[in-house]
Coordinates of C-alpha atoms in Angstrom, one line a residue:
Chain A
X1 CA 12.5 46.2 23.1
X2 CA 11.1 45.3 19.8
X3 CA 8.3 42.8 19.3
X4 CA 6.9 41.3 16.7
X5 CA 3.0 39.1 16.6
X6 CA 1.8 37.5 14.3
X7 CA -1.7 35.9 13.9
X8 CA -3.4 33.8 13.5
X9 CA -1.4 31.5 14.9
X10 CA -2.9 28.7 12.1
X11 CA -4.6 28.8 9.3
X12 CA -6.4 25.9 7.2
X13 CA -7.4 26.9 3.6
X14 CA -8.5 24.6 0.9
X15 CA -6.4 24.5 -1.8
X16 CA -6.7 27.2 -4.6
X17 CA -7.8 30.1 -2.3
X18 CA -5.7 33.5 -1.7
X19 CA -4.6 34.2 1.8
X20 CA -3.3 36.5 3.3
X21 CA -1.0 35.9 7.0
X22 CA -0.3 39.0 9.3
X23 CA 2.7 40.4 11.2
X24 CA 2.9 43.4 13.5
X25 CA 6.2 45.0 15.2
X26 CA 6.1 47.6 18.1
X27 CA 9.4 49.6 17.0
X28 CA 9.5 51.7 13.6
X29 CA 13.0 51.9 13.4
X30 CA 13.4 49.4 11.2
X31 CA 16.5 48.7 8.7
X32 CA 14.0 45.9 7.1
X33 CA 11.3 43.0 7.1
X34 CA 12.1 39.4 6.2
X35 CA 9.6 36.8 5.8
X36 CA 10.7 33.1 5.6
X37 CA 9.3 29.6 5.6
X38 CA 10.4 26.7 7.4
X39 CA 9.0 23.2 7.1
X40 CA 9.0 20.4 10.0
X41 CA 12.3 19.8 11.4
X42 CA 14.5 22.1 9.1
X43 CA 16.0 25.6 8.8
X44 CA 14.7 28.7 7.6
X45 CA 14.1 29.7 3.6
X46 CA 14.4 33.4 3.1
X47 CA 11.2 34.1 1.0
X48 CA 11.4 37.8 1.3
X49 CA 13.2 40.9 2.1
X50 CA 11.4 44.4 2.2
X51 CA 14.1 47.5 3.4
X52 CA 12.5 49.9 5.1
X53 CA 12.0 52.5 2.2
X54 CA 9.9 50.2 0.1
X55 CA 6.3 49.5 0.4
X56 CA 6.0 45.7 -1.3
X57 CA 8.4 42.8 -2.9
X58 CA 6.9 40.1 -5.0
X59 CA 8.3 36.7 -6.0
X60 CA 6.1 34.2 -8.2
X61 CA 2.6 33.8 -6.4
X62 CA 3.9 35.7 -2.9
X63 CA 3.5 39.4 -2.0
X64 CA 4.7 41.1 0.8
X65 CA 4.0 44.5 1.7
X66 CA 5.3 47.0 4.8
X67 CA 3.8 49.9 6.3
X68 CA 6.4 50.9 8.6
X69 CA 4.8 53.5 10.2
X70 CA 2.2 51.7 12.0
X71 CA 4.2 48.8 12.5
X72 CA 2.8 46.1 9.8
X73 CA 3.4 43.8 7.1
X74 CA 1.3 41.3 5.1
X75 CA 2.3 38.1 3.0
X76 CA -0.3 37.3 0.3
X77 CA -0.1 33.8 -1.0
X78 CA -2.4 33.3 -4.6
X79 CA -3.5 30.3 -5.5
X80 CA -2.5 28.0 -2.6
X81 CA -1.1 25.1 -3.1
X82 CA -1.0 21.7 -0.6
X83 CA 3.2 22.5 -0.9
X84 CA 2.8 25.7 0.8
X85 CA 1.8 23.9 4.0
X86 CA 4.6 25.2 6.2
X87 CA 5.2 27.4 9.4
X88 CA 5.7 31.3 8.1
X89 CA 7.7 33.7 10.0
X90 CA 8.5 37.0 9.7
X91 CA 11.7 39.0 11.3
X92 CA 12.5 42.4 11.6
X93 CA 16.2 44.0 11.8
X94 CA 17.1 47.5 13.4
X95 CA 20.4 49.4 14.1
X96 CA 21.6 45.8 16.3
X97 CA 21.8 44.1 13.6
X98 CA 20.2 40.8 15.3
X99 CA 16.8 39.8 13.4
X100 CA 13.9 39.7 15.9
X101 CA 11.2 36.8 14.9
X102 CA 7.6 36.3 15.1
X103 CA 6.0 33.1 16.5
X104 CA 4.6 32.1 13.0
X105 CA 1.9 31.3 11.1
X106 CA 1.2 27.3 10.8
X107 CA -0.5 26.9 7.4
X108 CA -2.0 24.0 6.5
X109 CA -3.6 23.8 2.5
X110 CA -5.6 21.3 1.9
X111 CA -6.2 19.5 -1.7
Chain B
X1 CA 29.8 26.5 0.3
X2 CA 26.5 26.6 -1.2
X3 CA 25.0 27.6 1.7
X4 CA 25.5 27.8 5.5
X5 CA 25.7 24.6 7.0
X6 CA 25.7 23.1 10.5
X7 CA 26.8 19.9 12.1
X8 CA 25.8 17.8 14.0
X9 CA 22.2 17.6 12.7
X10 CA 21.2 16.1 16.1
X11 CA 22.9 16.1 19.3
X12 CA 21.9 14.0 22.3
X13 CA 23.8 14.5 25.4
X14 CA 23.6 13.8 29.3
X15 CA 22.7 16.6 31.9
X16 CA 25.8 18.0 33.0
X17 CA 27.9 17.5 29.7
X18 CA 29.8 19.8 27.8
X19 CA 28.4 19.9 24.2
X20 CA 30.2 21.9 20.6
X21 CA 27.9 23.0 18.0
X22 CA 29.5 23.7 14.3
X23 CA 28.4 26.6 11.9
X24 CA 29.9 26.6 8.2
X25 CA 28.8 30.3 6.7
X26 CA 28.2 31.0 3.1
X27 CA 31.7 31.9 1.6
X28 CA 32.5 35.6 1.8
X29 CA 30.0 36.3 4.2
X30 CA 31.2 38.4 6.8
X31 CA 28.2 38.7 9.3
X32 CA 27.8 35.7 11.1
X33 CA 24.5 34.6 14.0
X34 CA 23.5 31.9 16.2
X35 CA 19.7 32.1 17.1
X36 CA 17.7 29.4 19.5
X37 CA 14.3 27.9 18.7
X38 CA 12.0 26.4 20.9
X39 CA 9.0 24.2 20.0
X40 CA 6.4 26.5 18.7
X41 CA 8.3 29.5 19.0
X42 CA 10.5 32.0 16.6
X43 CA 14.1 32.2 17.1
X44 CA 15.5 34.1 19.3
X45 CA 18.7 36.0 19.0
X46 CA 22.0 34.2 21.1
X47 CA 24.6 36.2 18.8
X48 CA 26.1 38.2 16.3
X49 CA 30.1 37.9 14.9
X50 CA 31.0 41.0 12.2
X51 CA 34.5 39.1 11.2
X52 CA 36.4 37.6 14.5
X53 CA 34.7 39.7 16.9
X54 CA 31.6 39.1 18.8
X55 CA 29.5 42.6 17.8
X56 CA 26.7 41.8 20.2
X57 CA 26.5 38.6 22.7
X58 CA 23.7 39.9 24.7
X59 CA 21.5 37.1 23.9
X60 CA 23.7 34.3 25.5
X61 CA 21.5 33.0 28.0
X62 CA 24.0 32.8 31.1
X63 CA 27.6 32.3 30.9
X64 CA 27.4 28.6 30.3
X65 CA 27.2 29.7 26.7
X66 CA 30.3 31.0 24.4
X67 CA 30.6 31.3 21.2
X68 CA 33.9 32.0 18.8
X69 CA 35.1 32.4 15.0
X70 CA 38.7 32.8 15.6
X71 CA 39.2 32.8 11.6
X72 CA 36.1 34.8 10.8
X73 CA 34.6 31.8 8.9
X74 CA 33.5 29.0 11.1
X75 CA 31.9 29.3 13.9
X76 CA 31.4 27.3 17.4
X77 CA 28.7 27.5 19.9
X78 CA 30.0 26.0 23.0
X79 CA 27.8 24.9 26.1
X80 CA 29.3 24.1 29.5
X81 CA 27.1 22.3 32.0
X82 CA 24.4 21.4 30.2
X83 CA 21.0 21.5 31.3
X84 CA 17.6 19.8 30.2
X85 CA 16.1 23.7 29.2
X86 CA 19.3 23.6 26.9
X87 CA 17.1 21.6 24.7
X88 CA 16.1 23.0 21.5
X89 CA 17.2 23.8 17.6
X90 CA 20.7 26.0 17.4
X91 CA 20.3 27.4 14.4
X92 CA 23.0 29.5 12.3
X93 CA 23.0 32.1 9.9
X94 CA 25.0 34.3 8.0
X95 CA 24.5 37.7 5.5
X96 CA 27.3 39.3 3.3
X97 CA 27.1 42.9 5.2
X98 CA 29.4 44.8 7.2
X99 CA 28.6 47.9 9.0
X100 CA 25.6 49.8 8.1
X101 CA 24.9 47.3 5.3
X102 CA 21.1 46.1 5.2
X103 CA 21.4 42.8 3.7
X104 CA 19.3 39.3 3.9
X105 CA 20.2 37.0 6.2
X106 CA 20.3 33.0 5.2
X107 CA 19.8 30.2 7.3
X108 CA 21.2 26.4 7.9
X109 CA 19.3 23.9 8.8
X110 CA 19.7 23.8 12.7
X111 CA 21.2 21.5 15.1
X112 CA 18.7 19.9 17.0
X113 CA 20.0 19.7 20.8
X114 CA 18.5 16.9 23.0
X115 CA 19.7 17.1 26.9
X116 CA 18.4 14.1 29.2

């Protein structure tokens, strides 16, 4: 059964530094990697989606990179800003389809 | 639609009563999931529709949980007999792929589902 952890479980910055939040997942077979963001009380924003055959995807001042084979995945975050304060998880999806989550990561940035 | 949306927002209900969640899907898309989130936690898979059928339910909880899409658009979650560890956000999603398609999955803003 897949798994997926992700630490630390919060993070505090000051506003302007680079971060970087973790992601781990016990099964390989992966189809891909998702990372979204969801802010108190609402759904989930898709941020991005690495398939399994690439190594990174960037939009604006996020980076997300995937080493499949020993079952990891970063988001970088430059520049932070207080309006990235938000909980970040990351999903994987395999041959069922179904995405399996993380617990997330609750950022707080602070001005 | 412009994207997938859910209704109600919020949901209060007794212990005991039957309750209907609603989930509109992103026009066209043909993959279609319900997922449960508790406080502090990730979602976790209920699940999946491909068109009408249900393509994997093994996340349903216990069998006081269905869910249908007779039309392959809309979707229901039903729960019978509800209980207070029922509480928690419903949340929907669809994606555009079919078989052996590896697409990205978007989300609607949840139902939040208070049992007393």
């Amino acid at each position: 059964k897949q798994e997926v952890t992700q630490i630390p479980a919060a993070l505090s910055v000051p506003e302007g530094e680079n971060l970087v939040l973790n992601c781990s997942f016990t099964d390989s077979a992966i189809y891909n990697l998702q990372w979204f963001r969801q802010d108190p009380g609402k759904g989930l924003t898709s941020l991005l989606l690495i398939q399994s055959s690439q190594r990174e995807q960037t939009s604006g001042r996020l980076n997300a990179s995937l080493d499949k084979s020993s079952g990891r995945s970063t988001l970088y975050i430059a520049a932070s800003q207080p309006g990235d304060s938000a909980t970040y998880l990351c999903a994987v999806s395999g041959s069922a389809r179904q995405l399996t989550f993380g617990s997330g990561t609750q950022l707080t940035v602070l001005p | 639609g412009a994207g997938v949306s859910q209704t109600p927002s919020n949901k209060v209900t007794e212990k005991g009563k039957y309750v209907e969640l609603r989930c509109d899907p992103i026009s066209g898309h043909t993959a279609l999931y319900w997922y449960r989130q508790s406080l502090g936690q990730g979602p976790e898979f209920l699940i999946y529709f491909q068109g009408t059928g249900a393509a994997d339910d093994s996340g349903l909880p216990n069998d006081r949980f269905f869910a249908v899409r007779p039309e392959g658009s809309v979707s229901t979650l039903k729960i019978q007999r509800t209980e207070r560890g029922d509480s928690a956000v419903y949340l929907c999603a669809s994606s555009p792929g079919g078989q052996g398609v590896n697409t990205e999955a978007f989300f609607g803003q949840g139902t939040r589902l208070t049992v007393v």
